[in-house]
CSV table of N, CA and C in Angstrom, one decimal:
chain,number,residue,atom,x,y,z
Y,1,MET,N,10.6,27.0,-20.4
Y,1,MET,CA,10.2,25.5,-20.2
Y,1,MET,C,10.1,24.5,-21.6
Y,2,THR,N,10.1,23.6,-21.9
Y,2,THR,CA,9.6,22.7,-22.9
Y,2,THR,C,8.4,22.4,-23.2
Y,3,ALA,N,8.2,22.3,-24.0
Y,3,ALA,CA,6.4,21.5,-24.5
Y,3,ALA,C,6.1,20.7,-23.7
Y,4,GLU,N,6.5,20.0,-23.3
Y,4,GLU,CA,6.3,18.5,-22.9
Y,4,GLU,C,5.8,19.3,-21.5
Y,5,PHE,N,7.3,20.3,-20.2
Y,5,PHE,CA,6.9,20.7,-19.6
Y,5,PHE,C,5.9,22.0,-19.3
Y,6,GLU,N,4.9,22.4,-20.3
Y,6,GLU,CA,4.1,23.0,-20.3
Y,6,GLU,C,2.5,22.6,-20.7
Y,7,ASN,N,2.8,21.6,-21.1
Y,7,ASN,CA,1.6,20.4,-21.4
Y,7,ASN,C,1.4,20.2,-20.1
Y,8,LEU,N,2.6,19.5,-19.6
Y,8,LEU,CA,2.4,18.6,-17.6
Y,8,LEU,C,1.7,20.2,-17.0
Y,9,ARG,N,2.2,21.2,-17.1
Y,9,ARG,CA,1.7,22.6,-16.3
Y,9,ARG,C,0.5,22.3,-16.9
Y,10,LYS,N,0.1,22.7,-18.4
Y,10,LYS,CA,-1.6,23.0,-18.0
Y,10,LYS,C,-2.6,21.9,-17.6
Y,11,VAL,N,-2.6,20.1,-18.2
Y,11,VAL,CA,-2.9,19.6,-17.5
Y,11,VAL,C,-3.3,19.2,-15.8
Y,12,ALA,N,-2.1,19.4,-15.0
Y,12,ALA,CA,-1.9,19.7,-14.2
Y,12,ALA,C,-3.0,20.6,-13.4
Y,13,SER,N,-3.0,22.0,-14.0
Y,13,SER,CA,-3.5,23.1,-13.9
Y,13,SER,C,-4.9,22.6,-13.8
Y,14,GLU,N,-5.6,22.2,-15.5
Y,14,GLU,CA,-7.0,21.6,-15.2
Y,14,GLU,C,-7.2,20.2,-14.2
Y,15,TYR,N,-6.4,19.4,-14.4
Y,15,TYR,CA,-7.1,19.0,-13.2
Y,15,TYR,C,-7.6,19.3,-11.7
Y,16,CYS,N,-6.4,20.1,-11.0
Y,16,CYS,CA,-6.4,20.9,-10.2
Y,16,CYS,C,-7.9,22.2,-9.8
Y,17,ARG,N,-7.9,22.3,-10.8
Y,17,ARG,CA,-9.2,23.2,-11.7
Y,17,ARG,C,-10.7,22.3,-11.4
Y,18,ILE,N,-10.7,20.9,-12.1
Y,18,ILE,CA,-11.8,20.2,-11.7
Y,18,ILE,C,-12.4,19.7,-10.6
Y,19,ILE,N,-11.0,19.8,-9.4
Y,19,ILE,CA,-11.0,19.1,-8.3
Y,19,ILE,C,-11.2,20.5,-7.6
Y,20,GLU,N,-11.4,21.6,-7.3
Y,20,GLU,CA,-11.5,22.5,-7.2
Y,20,GLU,C,-12.8,23.2,-7.3
Y,21,SER,N,-13.6,22.3,-8.5
Y,21,SER,CA,-14.9,22.7,-9.0
Y,21,SER,C,-16.1,21.8,-8.5
Y,22,ILE,N,-15.4,21.2,-6.7
Y,22,ILE,CA,-16.0,19.9,-6.2
Y,22,ILE,C,-17.9,20.5,-6.2
Y,23,GLY,N,-17.8,21.3,-5.9
Y,23,GLY,CA,-19.5,21.4,-5.7
Y,23,GLY,C,-20.4,21.5,-7.0
Y,24,ASP,N,-20.0,21.2,-8.0
Y,24,ASP,CA,-20.7,21.1,-9.5
Y,24,ASP,C,-21.4,19.6,-9.2
Y,25,ASP,N,-22.2,18.9,-10.1
Y,25,ASP,CA,-22.7,18.2,-9.9
Y,25,ASP,C,-21.8,17.3,-10.3
Y,26,GLU,N,-22.3,16.0,-8.9
Y,26,GLU,CA,-21.0,14.7,-8.9
Y,26,GLU,C,-21.0,13.7,-9.8
Y,27,GLN,N,-22.0,14.2,-10.3
Y,27,GLN,CA,-21.7,12.5,-12.2
Y,27,GLN,C,-21.1,13.2,-13.1
Y,28,ASP,N,-21.4,14.7,-13.4
Y,28,ASP,CA,-20.7,15.1,-14.4
Y,28,ASP,C,-19.3,15.8,-14.1
Y,29,TRP,N,-18.9,16.0,-12.9
Y,29,TRP,CA,-17.6,16.2,-12.0
Y,29,TRP,C,-17.4,14.5,-11.9
Y,30,LEU,N,-17.3,13.6,-11.7
Y,30,LEU,CA,-16.8,12.5,-11.6
Y,30,LEU,C,-16.7,12.4,-13.3
Y,31,ARG,N,-16.7,12.6,-14.3
Y,31,ARG,CA,-16.7,12.2,-15.6
Y,31,ARG,C,-15.1,13.6,-16.0
Y,32,LYS,N,-15.3,14.3,-15.4
Y,32,LYS,CA,-14.7,15.1,-16.3
Y,32,LYS,C,-12.9,14.7,-15.0
Y,33,VAL,N,-13.2,14.1,-13.7
Y,33,VAL,CA,-12.0,13.6,-13.8
Y,33,VAL,C,-11.4,12.5,-14.1
Y,34,PHE,N,-12.5,12.0,-14.6
Y,34,PHE,CA,-12.5,10.2,-15.6
Y,34,PHE,C,-10.9,10.5,-16.5
Y,35,LYS,N,-11.7,11.6,-16.9
Y,35,LYS,CA,-11.5,12.1,-18.3
Y,35,LYS,C,-9.9,12.5,-18.0
Y,36,ILE,N,-10.0,13.4,-16.7
Y,36,ILE,CA,-8.4,14.0,-17.0
Y,36,ILE,C,-7.4,13.7,-16.9
Y,37,LEU,N,-7.2,12.2,-15.8
Y,37,LEU,CA,-6.8,11.2,-14.8
Y,37,LEU,C,-5.6,10.9,-16.3
Y,38,PRO,N,-6.3,10.1,-17.0
Y,38,PRO,CA,-4.9,9.7,-18.5
Y,38,PRO,C,-4.3,10.7,-18.9
Y,39,GLN,N,-4.7,11.6,-19.1
Y,39,GLN,CA,-4.0,12.8,-19.7
Y,39,GLN,C,-2.4,13.4,-18.8
Y,40,LEU,N,-3.2,13.1,-17.3
Y,40,LEU,CA,-2.4,14.0,-16.8
Y,40,LEU,C,-1.3,12.4,-16.3
Y,41,HIS,N,-1.5,11.6,-16.4
Y,41,HIS,CA,-0.3,10.2,-17.0
Y,41,HIS,C,0.3,10.2,-18.0
Y,42,ALA,N,-0.3,10.6,-19.1
Y,42,ALA,CA,0.7,10.8,-19.9
Y,42,ALA,C,1.1,11.4,-20.1
Y,43,ALA,N,1.1,12.9,-19.7
Y,43,ALA,CA,2.2,14.3,-19.3
Y,43,ALA,C,3.1,13.6,-18.7
Y,44,ILE,N,3.2,13.6,-17.1
Y,44,ILE,CA,4.2,13.0,-16.7
Y,44,ILE,C,4.9,11.2,-17.1
Y,45,ALA,N,4.7,11.1,-17.7
Y,45,ALA,CA,4.7,9.4,-18.5
Y,45,ALA,C,6.3,10.3,-19.2
Y,46,VAL,N,5.8,11.2,-20.1
Y,46,VAL,CA,6.5,12.0,-20.8
Y,46,VAL,C,8.0,12.8,-20.7
Y,47,MET,N,7.8,13.3,-19.3
Y,47,MET,CA,8.4,13.8,-18.4
Y,47,MET,C,9.5,12.9,-17.4
Y,48,LEU,N,9.5,11.8,-17.9
Y,48,LEU,CA,10.2,11.3,-16.5
Y,48,LEU,C,11.0,10.6,-18.1
Y,49,GLU,N,10.9,10.1,-19.1
Y,49,GLU,CA,11.5,9.9,-19.6
Y,49,GLU,C,13.1,10.9,-20.3
Y,50,GLN,N,12.6,12.1,-19.7
Y,50,GLN,CA,13.5,13.0,-20.0
Y,50,GLN,C,14.1,13.2,-18.2
Y,51,GLU,N,14.4,12.4,-17.6
Y,51,GLU,CA,14.7,12.1,-16.0
Y,51,GLU,C,15.7,13.4,-16.0
Y,52,HIS,N,16.4,13.9,-14.8
Y,52,HIS,CA,17.1,14.4,-14.6
Y,52,HIS,C,17.3,13.5,-12.9
Y,53,ALA,N,18.5,13.4,-12.1
Y,53,ALA,CA,18.3,12.9,-10.8
Y,53,ALA,C,17.8,13.8,-9.8
Y,54,GLY,N,17.1,13.5,-9.3
Y,54,GLY,CA,16.9,14.7,-7.9
Y,54,GLY,C,15.7,15.0,-7.3
Y,55,GLY,N,15.2,15.7,-6.8
Y,55,GLY,CA,13.7,16.6,-6.2
Y,55,GLY,C,13.6,15.5,-4.7
Y,56,ASN,N,12.4,16.0,-4.6
Y,56,ASN,CA,11.3,15.7,-3.3
Y,56,ASN,C,9.9,15.7,-3.6
Y,57,PRO,N,9.5,15.1,-3.1
Y,57,PRO,CA,8.5,15.2,-2.9
Y,57,PRO,C,7.7,16.3,-2.0
Y,58,VAL,N,6.8,16.4,-2.6
Y,58,VAL,CA,5.9,17.8,-1.8
Y,58,VAL,C,5.3,17.0,-0.3
Y,59,GLU,N,5.5,18.6,0.6
Y,59,GLU,CA,5.1,18.4,2.1
Y,59,GLU,C,3.8,19.1,1.7
Y,60,ALA,N,2.6,18.1,2.1
Y,60,ALA,CA,1.3,19.0,1.5
Y,60,ALA,C,0.8,19.8,2.8
Y,61,ASN,N,0.0,20.9,3.4
Y,61,ASN,CA,-0.4,21.5,4.1
Y,61,ASN,C,-1.4,20.3,4.1
Y,62,LEU,N,-1.5,20.1,5.8
Y,62,LEU,CA,-2.5,18.7,6.6
Y,62,LEU,C,-3.5,19.6,6.4
Y,63,GLU,N,-3.8,21.1,7.0
Y,63,GLU,CA,-5.6,21.4,7.3
Y,63,GLU,C,-5.8,21.4,5.4
Y,64,GLN,N,-5.3,21.9,5.2
Y,64,GLN,CA,-5.8,21.8,3.4
Y,64,GLN,C,-6.5,20.4,3.2
Y,65,ARG,N,-5.2,19.6,3.1
Y,65,ARG,CA,-5.3,18.5,2.6
Y,65,ARG,C,-6.4,17.8,3.6
Y,66,PHE,N,-7.1,17.4,4.7
Y,66,PHE,CA,-7.5,17.2,5.1
Y,66,PHE,C,-9.0,17.9,4.9
Y,67,SER,N,-9.0,19.3,4.7
Y,67,SER,CA,-10.1,20.0,4.5
Y,67,SER,C,-10.8,19.5,3.1
Y,68,LEU,N,-10.0,19.4,1.6
Y,68,LEU,CA,-10.3,19.0,1.0
Y,68,LEU,C,-10.7,17.4,0.4
Y,69,PHE,N,-9.8,16.5,1.4
Y,69,PHE,CA,-10.0,14.9,1.5
Y,69,PHE,C,-11.9,14.7,1.8
Y,70,THR,N,-12.1,16.0,2.8
Y,70,THR,CA,-13.5,15.5,3.4
Y,70,THR,C,-14.3,16.0,2.8
Y,71,LYS,N,-14.3,16.7,2.0
Y,71,LYS,CA,-15.3,17.5,1.1
Y,71,LYS,C,-15.1,16.2,0.0
Y,72,LEU,N,-14.3,15.4,-0.5
Y,72,LEU,CA,-14.8,14.5,-1.8
Y,72,LEU,C,-15.0,13.6,-1.0
Y,73,HIS,N,-14.4,13.3,0.0
Y,73,HIS,CA,-15.0,11.7,0.9
Y,73,HIS,C,-16.8,12.1,0.9
Y,74,GLN,N,-16.9,13.1,1.5
Y,74,GLN,CA,-18.8,13.8,1.6
Y,74,GLN,C,-19.4,13.2,-0.2
Y,75,LEU,N,-18.8,13.7,-0.9
Y,75,LEU,CA,-19.6,14.4,-2.4
Y,75,LEU,C,-19.4,12.2,-2.6
Y,76,LEU,N,-18.3,12.1,-3.1
Y,76,LEU,CA,-18.3,10.4,-3.1
Y,76,LEU,C,-19.0,9.5,-3.0
Y,77,GLY,N,-19.4,9.8,-1.6
Y,77,GLY,CA,-20.2,8.5,-1.0
Y,77,GLY,C,-19.9,7.9,-0.6
Y,78,GLU,N,-20.8,6.8,-1.5
Y,78,GLU,CA,-20.5,4.4,-1.2
Y,78,GLU,C,-19.6,4.7,-2.2
Y,79,LYS,N,-19.1,6.0,-4.1
Y,79,LYS,CA,-18.5,5.4,-4.6
Y,79,LYS,C,-16.5,5.6,-4.4
Y,80,ASP,N,-16.7,6.2,-2.8
Y,80,ASP,CA,-15.4,6.9,-2.7
Y,80,ASP,C,-14.6,5.4,-2.5
Y,81,ALA,N,-14.9,4.5,-1.1
Y,81,ALA,CA,-14.1,3.2,-1.0
Y,81,ALA,C,-13.8,2.7,-1.9
Y,82,TYR,N,-13.3,1.6,-2.3
Y,82,TYR,CA,-12.5,0.6,-3.2
Y,82,TYR,C,-11.5,-0.5,-2.3
Y,83,TRP,N,-12.0,-1.7,-3.2
Y,83,TRP,CA,-11.2,-2.9,-2.8
Y,83,TRP,C,-9.6,-2.5,-3.0
Y,84,MET,N,-8.8,-3.0,-2.3
Y,84,MET,CA,-7.1,-2.9,-3.0
Y,84,MET,C,-7.1,-4.3,-2.6
Y,85,GLU,N,-5.8,-5.1,-3.3
Y,85,GLU,CA,-5.0,-6.0,-3.2
Y,85,GLU,C,-5.3,-7.0,-2.3
Y,86,TYR,N,-5.1,-6.4,-0.5
Y,86,TYR,CA,-5.1,-7.5,-0.2
Y,86,TYR,C,-5.9,-7.6,1.4
Y,87,ASP,N,-6.9,-6.6,0.2
Y,87,ASP,CA,-8.3,-6.8,1.8
Y,87,ASP,C,-8.9,-7.3,2.1
Y,88,LEU,N,-9.5,-7.4,3.2
Y,88,LEU,CA,-11.0,-8.6,3.3
Y,88,LEU,C,-12.0,-9.4,2.5
Y,89,GLY,N,-13.1,-10.0,2.6
Y,89,GLY,CA,-14.6,-9.9,1.9
Y,89,GLY,C,-14.9,-9.1,2.4
Y,90,HIS,N,-14.9,-8.4,3.6
Y,90,HIS,CA,-16.2,-7.8,4.3
Y,90,HIS,C,-16.1,-7.2,3.4
Y,91,GLU,N,-17.4,-5.7,3.4
Y,91,GLU,CA,-17.1,-4.7,3.3
Y,91,GLU,C,-17.2,-3.4,4.0
Y,92,GLU,N,-16.5,-3.7,4.8
Y,92,GLU,CA,-16.5,-2.7,5.5
Y,92,GLU,C,-14.3,-2.7,5.8
Y,93,CYS,N,-14.0,-3.5,5.2
Y,93,CYS,CA,-12.9,-3.7,4.9
Y,93,CYS,C,-11.9,-3.3,3.7
Y,94,ARG,N,-12.2,-2.2,2.6
Y,94,ARG,CA,-12.1,-1.7,1.8
Y,94,ARG,C,-11.4,-0.5,1.8
Y,95,SER,N,-10.1,-0.6,1.9
Y,95,SER,CA,-9.5,0.1,2.3
Y,95,SER,C,-8.9,1.3,0.7
Y,96,GLY,N,-8.8,0.9,-0.1
Y,96,GLY,CA,-9.0,2.3,-0.7
Y,96,GLY,C,-10.0,3.4,-0.9
Y,97,SER,N,-9.4,4.5,-1.3
Y,97,SER,CA,-10.4,5.9,-1.1
Y,97,SER,C,-9.8,6.7,-2.3
Y,98,LEU,N,-11.1,6.5,-2.8
Y,98,LEU,CA,-10.9,7.7,-4.0
Y,98,LEU,C,-10.7,9.3,-3.5
Y,99,ALA,N,-11.4,9.0,-2.4
Y,99,ALA,CA,-11.2,11.1,-2.3
Y,99,ALA,C,-9.6,11.1,-1.8
Y,100,ASP,N,-8.9,10.2,-0.9
Y,100,ASP,CA,-7.5,10.2,-0.6
Y,100,ASP,C,-6.9,10.3,-1.7
Y,101,ASP,N,-6.7,9.3,-3.0
Y,101,ASP,CA,-6.5,9.1,-4.2
Y,101,ASP,C,-6.2,10.9,-4.8
Y,102,LEU,N,-7.0,11.1,-4.9
Y,102,LEU,CA,-7.9,12.3,-5.9
Y,102,LEU,C,-6.7,14.0,-5.2
Y,103,THR,N,-7.4,13.5,-3.5
Y,103,THR,CA,-6.6,15.1,-2.7
Y,103,THR,C,-4.7,15.3,-2.6
Y,104,ASP,N,-4.4,13.4,-2.5
Y,104,ASP,CA,-2.8,13.9,-2.7
Y,104,ASP,C,-2.3,14.0,-3.9
Y,105,ILE,N,-3.3,13.8,-5.0
Y,105,ILE,CA,-2.5,13.8,-6.3
Y,105,ILE,C,-2.8,15.7,-6.0
Y,106,TYR,N,-3.7,15.7,-5.8
Y,106,TYR,CA,-4.0,17.8,-6.1
Y,106,TYR,C,-3.0,18.5,-5.1
Y,107,CYS,N,-2.6,18.1,-3.8
Y,107,CYS,CA,-2.0,18.2,-3.0
Y,107,CYS,C,-0.3,18.7,-3.4
Y,108,GLU,N,-0.3,17.3,-4.2
Y,108,GLU,CA,1.2,17.7,-4.9
Y,108,GLU,C,1.6,18.5,-6.0
Y,109,LEU,N,0.5,18.8,-7.1
Y,109,LEU,CA,0.4,19.3,-7.9
Y,109,LEU,C,0.1,21.1,-7.7
Y,110,LYS,N,-0.8,20.6,-7.0
Y,110,LYS,CA,-0.9,22.8,-6.2
Y,110,LYS,C,-0.1,23.1,-5.9
Y,111,GLN,N,1.2,22.3,-5.2
Y,111,GLN,CA,2.0,23.4,-4.4
Y,111,GLN,C,2.9,24.1,-5.4
Y,112,GLY,N,3.6,23.0,-6.3
Y,112,GLY,CA,4.1,23.1,-7.4
Y,112,GLY,C,3.8,24.2,-8.7
Y,113,LEU,N,2.1,24.4,-9.2
Y,113,LEU,CA,1.3,25.1,-9.3
Y,113,LEU,C,1.6,26.2,-9.2
Y,114,MET,N,1.6,26.9,-7.6
Y,114,MET,CA,1.4,28.1,-7.0
Y,114,MET,C,3.3,28.3,-7.1
Y,115,ARG,N,3.7,27.6,-7.2
Y,115,ARG,CA,5.0,27.7,-6.7
Y,115,ARG,C,5.9,28.6,-8.3
Y,116,LEU,N,5.1,27.9,-9.6
Y,116,LEU,CA,5.6,28.1,-10.9
Y,116,LEU,C,4.8,30.1,-11.1
Y,117,GLU,N,3.8,30.3,-10.4
Y,117,GLU,CA,3.3,31.6,-10.1
Y,117,GLU,C,4.4,32.8,-10.1
Y,118,GLU,N,5.2,32.1,-8.7
Y,118,GLU,CA,6.2,32.8,-8.3
Y,118,GLU,C,7.6,34.0,-9.1
Y,119,GLU,N,7.8,35.0,-8.9
Y,119,GLU,CA,8.0,35.6,-9.7
Y,119,GLU,C,9.7,34.8,-9.9
Y,120,LYS,N,10.0,34.3,-8.7
Y,120,LYS,CA,11.8,33.7,-9.5
Y,120,LYS,C,11.5,32.6,-9.4
Y,121,SER,N,10.6,31.5,-9.5
Y,121,SER,CA,9.9,30.6,-9.6
Y,121,SER,C,11.3,29.6,-10.3
Y,122,ASP,N,11.2,28.4,-10.0
Y,122,ASP,CA,12.7,27.3,-10.6
Y,122,ASP,C,11.8,25.9,-11.3
Y,123,PRO,N,11.6,26.2,-12.1
Y,123,PRO,CA,10.3,25.1,-13.7
Y,123,PRO,C,11.4,23.9,-13.1
Y,124,ASP,N,12.7,23.5,-13.3
Y,124,ASP,CA,13.7,22.1,-13.3
Y,124,ASP,C,12.8,21.9,-11.7
Y,125,GLY,N,13.1,22.8,-10.5
Y,125,GLY,CA,13.6,22.3,-9.6
Y,125,GLY,C,11.6,21.9,-9.3
Y,126,ILE,N,10.9,21.9,-9.8
Y,126,ILE,CA,9.4,21.7,-9.3
Y,126,ILE,C,9.3,20.6,-10.5
Y,127,LEU,N,9.7,20.6,-11.5
Y,127,LEU,CA,9.8,19.5,-12.1
Y,127,LEU,C,10.3,18.2,-11.9
Y,128,ARG,N,11.5,18.2,-11.0
Y,128,ARG,CA,11.9,17.1,-10.4
Y,128,ARG,C,11.3,17.0,-9.2
Y,129,ASN,N,10.9,17.6,-8.5
Y,129,ASN,CA,10.0,17.4,-7.1
Y,129,ASN,C,8.4,16.6,-8.1
Y,130,TRP,N,8.1,16.9,-8.9
Y,130,TRP,CA,6.4,16.7,-9.1
Y,130,TRP,C,6.9,14.7,-9.7
Y,131,ARG,N,8.4,14.7,-10.5
Y,131,ARG,CA,8.4,13.2,-11.0
Y,131,ARG,C,9.2,12.3,-9.7
Y,132,ALA,N,9.6,13.1,-8.5
Y,132,ALA,CA,9.9,12.3,-7.3
Y,132,ALA,C,9.2,12.0,-6.3
Y,133,GLY,N,7.7,13.3,-6.4
Y,133,GLY,CA,6.8,12.7,-6.0
Y,133,GLY,C,5.8,11.7,-6.6
Y,134,TYR,N,5.5,11.6,-7.9
Y,134,TYR,CA,5.5,11.0,-8.3
Y,134,TYR,C,5.6,9.4,-8.6
Y,135,ARG,N,6.8,9.2,-8.0
Y,135,ARG,CA,7.7,7.4,-8.1
Y,135,ARG,C,7.4,6.7,-6.7
Y,136,ILE,N,7.5,8.7,-6.1
Y,136,ILE,CA,7.7,8.0,-5.0
Y,136,ILE,C,6.1,7.9,-3.8
Y,137,HIS,N,4.9,8.6,-4.6
Y,137,HIS,CA,3.8,9.0,-3.6
Y,137,HIS,C,2.6,9.0,-4.8
Y,138,TRP,N,2.5,10.1,-5.5
Y,138,TRP,CA,1.6,10.0,-6.0
Y,138,TRP,C,0.9,9.3,-7.6
Y,139,GLY,N,2.1,8.8,-7.7
Y,139,GLY,CA,1.6,7.6,-9.1
Y,139,GLY,C,0.4,6.7,-8.5
Y,140,LYS,N,0.8,6.2,-7.1
Y,140,LYS,CA,-0.1,5.3,-7.3
Y,140,LYS,C,-1.1,5.3,-6.9
Y,141,HIS,N,-1.4,6.6,-6.5
Y,141,HIS,CA,-2.5,7.6,-6.6
Y,141,HIS,C,-3.1,7.4,-7.8
Y,142,LEU,N,-2.9,7.7,-8.3
Y,142,LEU,CA,-2.8,8.2,-10.3
Y,142,LEU,C,-3.1,6.6,-10.2
Y,143,VAL,N,-2.9,5.7,-10.1
Y,143,VAL,CA,-3.2,4.2,-10.7
Y,143,VAL,C,-4.3,3.5,-10.0
Y,144,ASP,N,-4.2,3.8,-8.6
Y,144,ASP,CA,-5.7,3.6,-7.9
Y,144,ASP,C,-6.5,3.8,-8.8
Y,145,ALA,N,-7.0,5.7,-8.8
Y,145,ALA,CA,-7.8,5.9,-9.1
Y,145,ALA,C,-8.2,5.7,-10.2
Y,146,GLU,N,-7.4,5.8,-11.3
Y,146,GLU,CA,-8.1,5.3,-12.9
Y,146,GLU,C,-8.6,3.8,-12.9
Y,147,ARG,N,-7.9,3.3,-12.5
Y,147,ARG,CA,-8.6,1.5,-11.9
Y,147,ARG,C,-9.9,1.8,-11.7
Y,148,HIS,N,-10.2,2.5,-10.3
Y,148,HIS,CA,-11.6,2.7,-9.8
Y,148,HIS,C,-12.5,3.4,-10.2
Y,149,LEU,N,-12.5,4.5,-11.4
Y,149,LEU,CA,-13.2,4.8,-11.4
Y,149,LEU,C,-13.2,4.4,-13.1
Y,150,TYR,N,-12.6,3.8,-13.9
Y,150,TYR,CA,-12.6,2.5,-14.8
Y,150,TYR,C,-13.8,1.6,-14.2
Y,151,ASP,N,-13.7,1.3,-12.8
Y,151,ASP,CA,-14.5,-0.1,-12.3
Y,151,ASP,C,-16.3,0.7,-12.8
Y,152,LEU,N,-15.6,2.0,-12.1
Y,152,LEU,CA,-17.1,3.0,-11.7
Y,152,LEU,C,-17.8,2.9,-13.0
Y,153,SER,N,-17.2,3.3,-13.8
Y,153,SER,CA,-17.8,3.7,-15.1
Y,153,SER,C,-18.1,2.9,-16.4
Y,154,SER,N,-17.5,1.4,-16.5
Y,154,SER,CA,-17.8,-0.3,-16.9
Y,154,SER,C,-19.2,-0.6,-15.9
Y,155,ARG,N,-18.9,0.0,-15.1
Y,155,ARG,CA,-20.8,-0.4,-14.3
Y,155,ARG,C,-21.9,0.8,-14.3
Y,156,GLY,N,-21.6,1.4,-15.0
Y,156,GLY,CA,-22.2,2.6,-15.1
Y,156,GLY,C,-23.1,3.2,-14.2
Y,157,HIS,N,-21.6,3.5,-13.6
Y,157,HIS,CA,-21.9,4.6,-12.0
Y,157,HIS,C,-21.3,6.1,-12.4
Y,158,ILE,N,-21.0,6.3,-13.7
Y,158,ILE,CA,-20.2,7.5,-14.2
Y,158,ILE,C,-20.6,7.9,-15.4
């Protein structure tokens, strides 16, 4: 593994650890999420520069995903929903969900991390899958989560 890949692995592990510590104080927990997302973004961006073709996004365990989403959605409460570009002006029309963003990022990263722990893991394959998943799916969630958390922070809600 390269130093860059090791950094991505460390940041991904820290992100997953933070998400898994969901029972902690909400305000402190959100601050940790707010701080780790730019690090994750920077770490994957470096790896995109060293791109090799191939890879597939990860198929999430839907039961695990739903369970985590539900916990995050309940924890975040009113801080969960946010406006997307084409939402109507009514409060109930906010279609963005921080819980959904954080869950999708977590599921993609966690599956790769678990595969890295296997005796016969394929780090290059895992990296290709993370890159493909980032481009196709979780990268958008990462940007949306960063934007929403920035907005909450700038209004003093984190």
